């Protein structure tokens, strides 16, 4: 199966994945970007940019390429929701007439408008979104407005790679107060984490790893920081995909709060922002290590079953 992910534009340049490594498209030059994670001779990525790693294919930055490159793709994933006059499904069909075109999403709501998303989905052969249920609270009519089933296909994680290189068995009891990239998503995370830190005498760290340019190693540096903590407080009130909750599950970190999509699958006991209930669960995990370990093991097992590369590939095969 020859695969491509096509987006209208991004800071990431076009690349191809071969032998667990990304190369600048059409070259043998290894390519790293802010959200790639390279250790030794292997690398991975997360979010939509993981799809080329799962399916061992290409990422096409359409704006960078200008014209779609010549290729014979079997499967094309695309998210075209901002500039339909310039980037649209009709042009992809013309360039790749043999390809199954799969509509997906890159952003929850940073798009032109709702109708643009509906029209885009209606033009695709298959629709796969990374949200199981959460986004229907924001888009309650989309099932009726789209002319085909909307399938749940998570964005995948190379769990074996991340666990091998970033899991730490020994760490001090500490709280990580997560800073969501979009300010409305930060809600009361900082205030609640600080209050729990003071009340239960557990250190808290609130640190952001900024994006400083295309060549920075933002996500790699974040994982090097994040792996040292035992709790992650993230009271995000939006129905986002929930990358942070998945990373917590992979690295054995207890996730506290938030209503991201992944939280309901991996951390159901704390998938809310009821502060009293969250505090009770936090205290139980502090005082009962056996209980905490069972929750951590459960979350890790579910992460493998739902979000691993193999699980996502198998799920997609079942959809098509």
GROMACS .gro file of N, CA and C in nm, residues 62-200:
model
  417
   62UNK      N    1   0.141   2.067   0.070
   62UNK     CA    2   0.095   2.108  -0.062
   62UNK      C    3   0.146   2.248  -0.097
   63UNK      N    4   0.142   2.339  -0.001
   63UNK     CA    5   0.189   2.474  -0.026
   63UNK      C    6   0.336   2.474  -0.066
   64UNK      N    7   0.416   2.395   0.004
   64UNK     CA    8   0.558   2.387  -0.026
   64UNK      C    9   0.582   2.330  -0.165
   65UNK      N   10   0.508   2.225  -0.200
   65UNK     CA   11   0.529   2.158  -0.327
   65UNK      C   12   0.478   2.238  -0.446
   66UNK      N   13   0.377   2.322  -0.423
   66UNK     CA   14   0.315   2.394  -0.534
   66UNK      C   15   0.218   2.304  -0.608
   67UNK      N   16   0.268   2.221  -0.695
   67UNK     CA   17   0.188   2.119  -0.762
   67UNK      C   18   0.208   1.985  -0.692
   68UNK      N   19   0.104   1.905  -0.688
   68UNK     CA   20   0.116   1.775  -0.625
   68UNK      C   21   0.218   1.690  -0.701
   69UNK      N   22   0.310   1.627  -0.630
   69UNK     CA   23   0.415   1.549  -0.699
   69UNK      C   24   0.358   1.426  -0.769
   70UNK      N   25   0.428   1.383  -0.871
   70UNK     CA   26   0.386   1.264  -0.944
   70UNK      C   27   0.413   1.140  -0.859
   71UNK      N   28   0.311   1.057  -0.845
   71UNK     CA   29   0.322   0.933  -0.768
   71UNK      C   30   0.198   0.850  -0.797
   72UNK      N   31   0.200   0.726  -0.753
   72UNK     CA   32   0.085   0.638  -0.772
   72UNK      C   33   0.041   0.588  -0.634
   73UNK      N   34  -0.028   0.673  -0.561
   73UNK     CA   35  -0.069   0.640  -0.426
   73UNK      C   36  -0.195   0.554  -0.427
   74UNK      N   37  -0.200   0.462  -0.330
   74UNK     CA   38  -0.320   0.380  -0.310
   74UNK      C   39  -0.413   0.444  -0.208
   75UNK      N   40  -0.354   0.505  -0.105
   75UNK     CA   41  -0.431   0.569   0.002
   75UNK      C   42  -0.379   0.711   0.022
   76UNK      N   43  -0.469   0.807   0.024
   76UNK     CA   44  -0.432   0.945   0.054
   76UNK      C   45  -0.519   0.994   0.168
   77UNK      N   46  -0.454   1.024   0.281
   77UNK     CA   47  -0.521   1.096   0.390
   77UNK      C   48  -0.503   1.245   0.364
   78UNK      N   49  -0.607   1.324   0.388
   78UNK     CA   50  -0.593   1.467   0.367
   78UNK      C   51  -0.684   1.543   0.463
   79UNK      N   52  -0.642   1.665   0.495
   79UNK     CA   53  -0.722   1.758   0.574
   79UNK      C   54  -0.716   1.892   0.502
   80UNK      N   55  -0.826   1.931   0.437
   80UNK     CA   56  -0.829   2.050   0.352
   80UNK      C   57  -0.949   2.134   0.394
   81UNK      N   58  -0.928   2.220   0.494
   81UNK     CA   59  -1.043   2.288   0.556
   81UNK      C   60  -1.025   2.439   0.569
   82UNK      N   61  -0.925   2.495   0.500
   82UNK     CA   62  -0.901   2.639   0.513
   82UNK      C   63  -0.911   2.713   0.379
   83UNK      N   64  -0.858   2.654   0.274
   83UNK     CA   65  -0.851   2.722   0.145
   83UNK      C   66  -0.900   2.630   0.034
   84UNK      N   67  -1.031   2.599   0.033
   84UNK     CA   68  -1.082   2.500  -0.064
   84UNK      C   69  -1.071   2.545  -0.209
   85UNK      N   70  -1.063   2.674  -0.235
   85UNK     CA   71  -1.049   2.719  -0.373
   85UNK      C   72  -0.914   2.676  -0.431
   86UNK      N   73  -0.813   2.669  -0.344
   86UNK     CA   74  -0.678   2.636  -0.390
   86UNK      C   75  -0.642   2.490  -0.366
   87UNK      N   76  -0.685   2.437  -0.251
   87UNK     CA   77  -0.650   2.299  -0.215
   87UNK      C   78  -0.780   2.221  -0.194
   88UNK      N   79  -0.807   2.124  -0.282
   88UNK     CA   80  -0.935   2.054  -0.273
   88UNK      C   81  -0.922   1.910  -0.320
   89UNK      N   82  -1.026   1.833  -0.291
   89UNK     CA   83  -1.026   1.690  -0.322
   89UNK      C   84  -1.023   1.665  -0.472
   90UNK      N   85  -1.089   1.749  -0.550
   90UNK     CA   86  -1.092   1.730  -0.695
   90UNK      C   87  -0.951   1.728  -0.753
   91UNK      N   88  -0.865   1.816  -0.704
   91UNK     CA   89  -0.727   1.820  -0.753
   91UNK      C   90  -0.650   1.696  -0.712
   92UNK      N   91  -0.677   1.644  -0.592
   92UNK     CA   92  -0.611   1.521  -0.550
   92UNK      C   93  -0.657   1.404  -0.636
   93UNK      N   94  -0.785   1.397  -0.666
   93UNK     CA   95  -0.837   1.289  -0.752
   93UNK      C   96  -0.772   1.293  -0.890
   94UNK      N   97  -0.755   1.412  -0.942
   94UNK     CA   98  -0.693   1.426  -1.074
   94UNK      C   99  -0.548   1.381  -1.071
   95UNK      N  100  -0.477   1.415  -0.962
   95UNK     CA  101  -0.336   1.378  -0.951
   95UNK      C  102  -0.316   1.230  -0.923
   96UNK      N  103  -0.410   1.174  -0.842
   96UNK     CA  104  -0.396   1.034  -0.800
   96UNK      C  105  -0.528   0.961  -0.822
   97UNK      N  106  -0.559   0.930  -0.947
   97UNK     CA  107  -0.691   0.873  -0.980
   97UNK      C  108  -0.717   0.736  -0.919
   98UNK      N  109  -0.613   0.664  -0.881
   98UNK     CA  110  -0.631   0.529  -0.827
   98UNK      C  111  -0.639   0.526  -0.675
   99UNK      N  112  -0.628   0.642  -0.613
   99UNK     CA  113  -0.618   0.646  -0.467
   99UNK      C  114  -0.755   0.653  -0.400
  100UNK      N  115  -0.764   0.585  -0.286
  100UNK     CA  116  -0.877   0.603  -0.195
  100UNK      C  117  -0.849   0.728  -0.113
  101UNK      N  118  -0.940   0.823  -0.116
  101UNK     CA  119  -0.917   0.951  -0.050
  101UNK      C  120  -0.989   0.952   0.084
  102UNK      N  121  -0.912   0.968   0.190
  102UNK     CA  122  -0.963   0.961   0.327
  102UNK      C  123  -0.957   1.100   0.388
  103UNK      N  124  -1.071   1.156   0.421
  103UNK     CA  125  -1.075   1.286   0.486
  103UNK      C  126  -1.054   1.272   0.635
  104UNK      N  127  -0.968   1.357   0.689
  104UNK     CA  128  -0.944   1.357   0.833
  104UNK      C  129  -0.935   1.503   0.880
  105UNK      N  130  -0.892   1.526   1.002
  105UNK     CA  131  -0.881   1.662   1.054
  105UNK      C  132  -0.742   1.682   1.113
  106UNK      N  133  -0.693   1.804   1.099
  106UNK     CA  134  -0.568   1.843   1.164
  106UNK      C  135  -0.596   1.927   1.288
  107UNK      N  136  -0.697   2.014   1.280
  107UNK     CA  137  -0.733   2.102   1.389
  107UNK      C  138  -0.880   2.082   1.426
  108UNK      N  139  -0.911   2.097   1.554
  108UNK     CA  140  -1.049   2.082   1.597
  108UNK      C  141  -1.136   2.194   1.543
  109UNK      N  142  -1.089   2.319   1.556
  109UNK     CA  143  -1.174   2.431   1.514
  109UNK      C  144  -1.099   2.543   1.443
  110UNK      N  145  -0.969   2.534   1.424
  110UNK     CA  146  -0.898   2.638   1.348
  110UNK      C  147  -0.913   2.609   1.198
  111UNK      N  148  -1.034   2.626   1.148
  111UNK     CA  149  -1.067   2.600   1.009
  111UNK      C  150  -1.143   2.721   0.954
  112UNK      N  151  -1.174   2.720   0.825
  112UNK     CA  152  -1.246   2.834   0.769
  112UNK      C  153  -1.382   2.847   0.834
  113UNK      N  154  -1.462   2.741   0.828
  113UNK     CA  155  -1.593   2.741   0.891
  113UNK      C  156  -1.648   2.598   0.888
  114UNK      N  157  -1.757   2.580   0.956
  114UNK     CA  158  -1.816   2.446   0.969
  114UNK      C  159  -1.855   2.389   0.833
  115UNK      N  160  -1.916   2.469   0.747
  115UNK     CA  161  -1.963   2.419   0.618
  115UNK      C  162  -1.847   2.374   0.530
  116UNK      N  163  -1.734   2.440   0.541
  116UNK     CA  164  -1.616   2.398   0.465
  116UNK      C  165  -1.575   2.257   0.506
  117UNK      N  166  -1.581   2.228   0.635
  117UNK     CA  167  -1.549   2.092   0.683
  117UNK      C  168  -1.650   1.991   0.628
  118UNK      N  169  -1.777   2.023   0.633
  118UNK     CA  170  -1.880   1.931   0.583
  118UNK      C  171  -1.861   1.906   0.434
  119UNK      N  172  -1.841   2.011   0.356
  119UNK     CA  173  -1.823   1.996   0.211
  119UNK      C  174  -1.700   1.912   0.180
  120UNK      N  175  -1.593   1.933   0.254
  120UNK     CA  176  -1.470   1.855   0.235
  120UNK      C  177  -1.495   1.707   0.263
  121UNK      N  178  -1.558   1.677   0.376
  121UNK     CA  179  -1.588   1.537   0.408
  121UNK      C  180  -1.676   1.474   0.301
  122UNK      N  181  -1.773   1.548   0.253
  122UNK     CA  182  -1.866   1.492   0.155
  122UNK      C  183  -1.798   1.458   0.023
  123UNK      N  184  -1.686   1.522  -0.007
  123UNK     CA  185  -1.614   1.496  -0.131
  123UNK      C  186  -1.519   1.376  -0.121
  124UNK      N  187  -1.489   1.333   0.001
  124UNK     CA  188  -1.395   1.222   0.021
  124UNK      C  189  -1.464   1.087   0.005
  125UNK      N  190  -1.382   0.982  -0.011
  125UNK     CA  191  -1.437   0.846  -0.020
  125UNK      C  192  -1.470   0.790   0.118
  126UNK      N  193  -1.385   0.822   0.215
  126UNK     CA  194  -1.399   0.773   0.351
  126UNK      C  195  -1.366   0.889   0.445
  127UNK      N  196  -1.430   0.892   0.561
  127UNK     CA  197  -1.399   0.993   0.661
  127UNK      C  198  -1.352   0.924   0.788
  128UNK      N  199  -1.235   0.964   0.837
  128UNK     CA  200  -1.179   0.910   0.961
  128UNK      C  201  -1.134   1.027   1.048
  129UNK      N  202  -1.183   1.035   1.170
  129UNK     CA  203  -1.144   1.143   1.261
  129UNK      C  204  -1.085   1.082   1.388
  130UNK      N  205  -0.994   1.154   1.455
  130UNK     CA  206  -0.929   1.096   1.573
  130UNK      C  207  -1.010   1.105   1.701
  131UNK      N  208  -1.132   1.157   1.693
  131UNK     CA  209  -1.217   1.173   1.811
  131UNK      C  210  -1.322   1.061   1.815
  132UNK      N  211  -1.329   0.992   1.927
  132UNK     CA  212  -1.429   0.886   1.940
  132UNK      C  213  -1.567   0.946   1.960
  133UNK      N  214  -1.584   1.027   2.062
  133UNK     CA  215  -1.715   1.086   2.094
  133UNK      C  216  -1.708   1.235   2.123
  134UNK      N  217  -1.595   1.282   2.175
  134UNK     CA  218  -1.591   1.414   2.236
  134UNK      C  219  -1.632   1.527   2.142
  135UNK      N  220  -1.590   1.521   2.017
  135UNK     CA  221  -1.612   1.638   1.932
  135UNK      C  222  -1.757   1.655   1.890
  136UNK      N  223  -1.841   1.553   1.913
  136UNK     CA  224  -1.983   1.568   1.880
  136UNK      C  225  -2.053   1.666   1.975
  137UNK      N  226  -1.991   1.695   2.089
  137UNK     CA  227  -2.046   1.799   2.175
  137UNK      C  228  -2.025   1.937   2.114
  138UNK      N  229  -1.922   1.950   2.030
  138UNK     CA  230  -1.895   2.077   1.963
  138UNK      C  231  -1.963   2.083   1.826
  139UNK      N  232  -1.977   1.968   1.761
  139UNK     CA  233  -2.038   1.960   1.629
  139UNK      C  234  -2.153   1.858   1.631
  140UNK      N  235  -2.263   1.889   1.698
  140UNK     CA  236  -2.368   1.789   1.720
  140UNK      C  237  -2.441   1.745   1.593
  141UNK      N  238  -2.436   1.824   1.486
  141UNK     CA  239  -2.510   1.792   1.364
  141UNK      C  240  -2.426   1.728   1.256
  142UNK      N  241  -2.297   1.708   1.282
  142UNK     CA  242  -2.208   1.669   1.173
  142UNK      C  243  -2.239   1.529   1.120
  143UNK      N  244  -2.286   1.439   1.205
  143UNK     CA  245  -2.322   1.305   1.155
  143UNK      C  246  -2.432   1.314   1.050
  144UNK      N  247  -2.528   1.403   1.071
  144UNK     CA  248  -2.638   1.417   0.976
  144UNK      C  249  -2.599   1.497   0.853
  145UNK      N  250  -2.505   1.589   0.868
  145UNK     CA  251  -2.468   1.676   0.757
  145UNK      C  252  -2.368   1.611   0.661
  146UNK      N  253  -2.295   1.511   0.708
  146UNK     CA  254  -2.198   1.441   0.623
  146UNK      C  255  -2.266   1.321   0.559
  147UNK      N  256  -2.238   1.298   0.431
  147UNK     CA  257  -2.312   1.198   0.353
  147UNK      C  258  -2.255   1.057   0.361
  148UNK      N  259  -2.173   1.032   0.461
  148UNK     CA  260  -2.114   0.898   0.479
  148UNK      C  261  -2.079   0.879   0.626
  149UNK      N  262  -2.053   0.757   0.670
  149UNK     CA  263  -2.018   0.736   0.811
  149UNK      C  264  -1.891   0.811   0.849
  150UNK      N  265  -1.888   0.861   0.972
  150UNK     CA  266  -1.769   0.922   1.027
  150UNK      C  267  -1.703   0.819   1.118
  151UNK      N  268  -1.589   0.768   1.075
  151UNK     CA  269  -1.520   0.661   1.147
  151UNK      C  270  -1.420   0.718   1.248
  152UNK      N  271  -1.410   0.651   1.360
  152UNK     CA  272  -1.311   0.688   1.461
  152UNK      C  273  -1.180   0.617   1.429
  153UNK      N  274  -1.076   0.693   1.397
  153UNK     CA  275  -0.943   0.639   1.375
  153UNK      C  276  -0.844   0.724   1.453
  154UNK      N  277  -0.794   0.676   1.566
  154UNK     CA  278  -0.701   0.757   1.646
  154UNK      C  279  -0.573   0.789   1.570
  155UNK      N  280  -0.511   0.899   1.607
  155UNK     CA  281  -0.374   0.924   1.565
  155UNK      C  282  -0.284   0.835   1.648
  156UNK      N  283  -0.189   0.770   1.582
  156UNK     CA  284  -0.114   0.664   1.648
  156UNK      C  285   0.013   0.708   1.717
  157UNK      N  286   0.062   0.622   1.805
  157UNK     CA  287   0.184   0.646   1.883
  157UNK      C  288   0.273   0.522   1.877
  158UNK      N  289   0.401   0.544   1.854
  158UNK     CA  290   0.497   0.435   1.858
  158UNK      C  291   0.529   0.407   2.005
  159UNK      N  292   0.441   0.333   2.068
  159UNK     CA  293   0.448   0.315   2.213
  159UNK      C  294   0.575   0.243   2.256
  160UNK      N  295   0.616   0.142   2.181
  160UNK     CA  296   0.738   0.070   2.218
  160UNK      C  297   0.859   0.164   2.217
  161UNK      N  298   0.866   0.248   2.114
  161UNK     CA  299   0.977   0.343   2.102
  161UNK      C  300   0.975   0.445   2.216
  162UNK      N  301   0.859   0.502   2.244
  162UNK     CA  302   0.848   0.604   2.348
  162UNK      C  303   0.874   0.545   2.486
  163UNK      N  304   0.822   0.426   2.509
  163UNK     CA  305   0.843   0.362   2.640
  163UNK      C  306   0.991   0.327   2.660
  164UNK      N  307   1.052   0.273   2.556
  164UNK     CA  308   1.193   0.233   2.566
  164UNK      C  309   1.284   0.351   2.597
  165UNK      N  310   1.257   0.464   2.536
  165UNK     CA  311   1.351   0.576   2.545
  165UNK      C  312   1.314   0.681   2.650
  166UNK      N  313   1.188   0.679   2.698
  166UNK     CA  314   1.148   0.789   2.786
  166UNK      C  315   1.083   0.745   2.918
  167UNK      N  316   1.052   0.617   2.932
  167UNK     CA  317   0.996   0.573   3.060
  167UNK      C  318   1.106   0.568   3.165
  168UNK      N  319   1.075   0.620   3.285
  168UNK     CA  320   1.168   0.614   3.397
  168UNK      C  321   1.101   0.547   3.516
  169UNK      N  322   1.165   0.445   3.569
  169UNK     CA  323   1.109   0.371   3.681
  169UNK      C  324   1.120   0.451   3.810
  170UNK      N  325   1.236   0.509   3.833
  170UNK     CA  326   1.262   0.583   3.957
  170UNK      C  327   1.242   0.732   3.934
  171UNK      N  328   1.152   0.792   4.012
  171UNK     CA  329   1.130   0.937   4.003
  171UNK      C  330   1.071   0.985   4.135
  172UNK      N  331   1.093   1.110   4.162
  172UNK     CA  332   1.040   1.170   4.283
  172UNK      C  333   0.894   1.211   4.262
  173UNK      N  334   0.817   1.207   4.371
  173UNK     CA  335   0.677   1.245   4.363
  173UNK      C  336   0.666   1.394   4.327
  174UNK      N  337   0.618   1.423   4.208
  174UNK     CA  338   0.608   1.561   4.162
  174UNK      C  339   0.487   1.576   4.069
  175UNK      N  340   0.434   1.696   4.067
  175UNK     CA  341   0.320   1.731   3.982
  175UNK      C  342   0.369   1.812   3.863
  176UNK      N  343   0.325   1.774   3.743
  176UNK     CA  344   0.349   1.857   3.626
  176UNK      C  345   0.220   1.932   3.595
  177UNK      N  346   0.227   2.064   3.595
  177UNK     CA  347   0.113   2.150   3.566
  177UNK      C  348   0.120   2.186   3.417
  178UNK      N  349   0.039   2.118   3.338
  178UNK     CA  350   0.050   2.127   3.192
  178UNK      C  351   0.001   2.262   3.141
  179UNK      N  352   0.075   2.320   3.046
  179UNK     CA  353   0.038   2.445   2.982
  179UNK      C  354  -0.011   2.414   2.841
  180UNK      N  355  -0.141   2.413   2.821
  180UNK     CA  356  -0.197   2.386   2.688
  180UNK      C  357  -0.157   2.496   2.592
  181UNK      N  358  -0.139   2.465   2.464
  181UNK     CA  359  -0.089   2.566   2.370
  181UNK      C  360  -0.184   2.682   2.345
  182UNK      N  361  -0.315   2.659   2.360
  182UNK     CA  362  -0.414   2.764   2.337
  182UNK      C  363  -0.468   2.809   2.473
  183UNK      N  364  -0.453   2.936   2.511
  183UNK     CA  365  -0.486   2.980   2.647
  183UNK      C  366  -0.623   2.939   2.701
  184UNK      N  367  -0.734   2.941   2.622
  184UNK     CA  368  -0.862   2.899   2.680
  184UNK      C  369  -0.862   2.755   2.732
  185UNK      N  370  -0.770   2.673   2.681
  185UNK     CA  371  -0.764   2.534   2.722
  185UNK      C  372  -0.696   2.516   2.858
  186UNK      N  373  -0.634   2.621   2.909
  186UNK     CA  374  -0.560   2.608   3.035
  186UNK      C  375  -0.652   2.610   3.157
  187UNK      N  376  -0.769   2.671   3.141
  187UNK     CA  377  -0.875   2.666   3.242
  187UNK      C  378  -0.815   2.697   3.381
  188UNK      N  379  -0.840   2.610   3.478
  188UNK     CA  380  -0.790   2.633   3.614
  188UNK      C  381  -0.678   2.536   3.651
  189UNK      N  382  -0.608   2.485   3.549
  189UNK     CA  383  -0.501   2.388   3.575
  189UNK      C  384  -0.397   2.443   3.671
  190UNK      N  385  -0.348   2.562   3.645
  190UNK     CA  386  -0.241   2.618   3.727
  190UNK      C  387  -0.286   2.638   3.871
  191UNK      N  388  -0.404   2.695   3.891
  191UNK     CA  389  -0.452   2.723   4.026
  191UNK      C  390  -0.475   2.593   4.104
  192UNK      N  391  -0.534   2.494   4.039
  192UNK     CA  392  -0.564   2.368   4.109
  192UNK      C  393  -0.436   2.292   4.141
  193UNK      N  394  -0.344   2.287   4.045
  193UNK     CA  395  -0.217   2.217   4.070
  193UNK      C  396  -0.141   2.284   4.185
  194UNK      N  397  -0.139   2.415   4.186
  194UNK     CA  398  -0.069   2.486   4.294
  194UNK      C  399  -0.133   2.460   4.430
  195UNK      N  400  -0.266   2.458   4.433
  195UNK     CA  401  -0.334   2.435   4.561
  195UNK      C  402  -0.309   2.295   4.614
  196UNK      N  403  -0.307   2.195   4.523
  196UNK     CA  404  -0.280   2.058   4.566
  196UNK      C  405  -0.134   2.043   4.611
  197UNK      N  406  -0.045   2.113   4.544
  197UNK     CA  407   0.096   2.110   4.582
  197UNK      C  408   0.116   2.162   4.724
  198UNK      N  409   0.053   2.273   4.753
  198UNK     CA  410   0.066   2.333   4.886
  198UNK      C  411  -0.001   2.246   4.992
  199UNK      N  412  -0.119   2.199   4.963
  199UNK     CA  413  -0.198   2.124   5.062
  199UNK      C  414  -0.132   1.992   5.098
  200UNK      N  415  -0.070   1.925   4.999
  200UNK     CA  416  -0.016   1.790   5.024
  200UNK      C  417   0.137   1.787   5.017
   0.00000   0.00000   0.00000
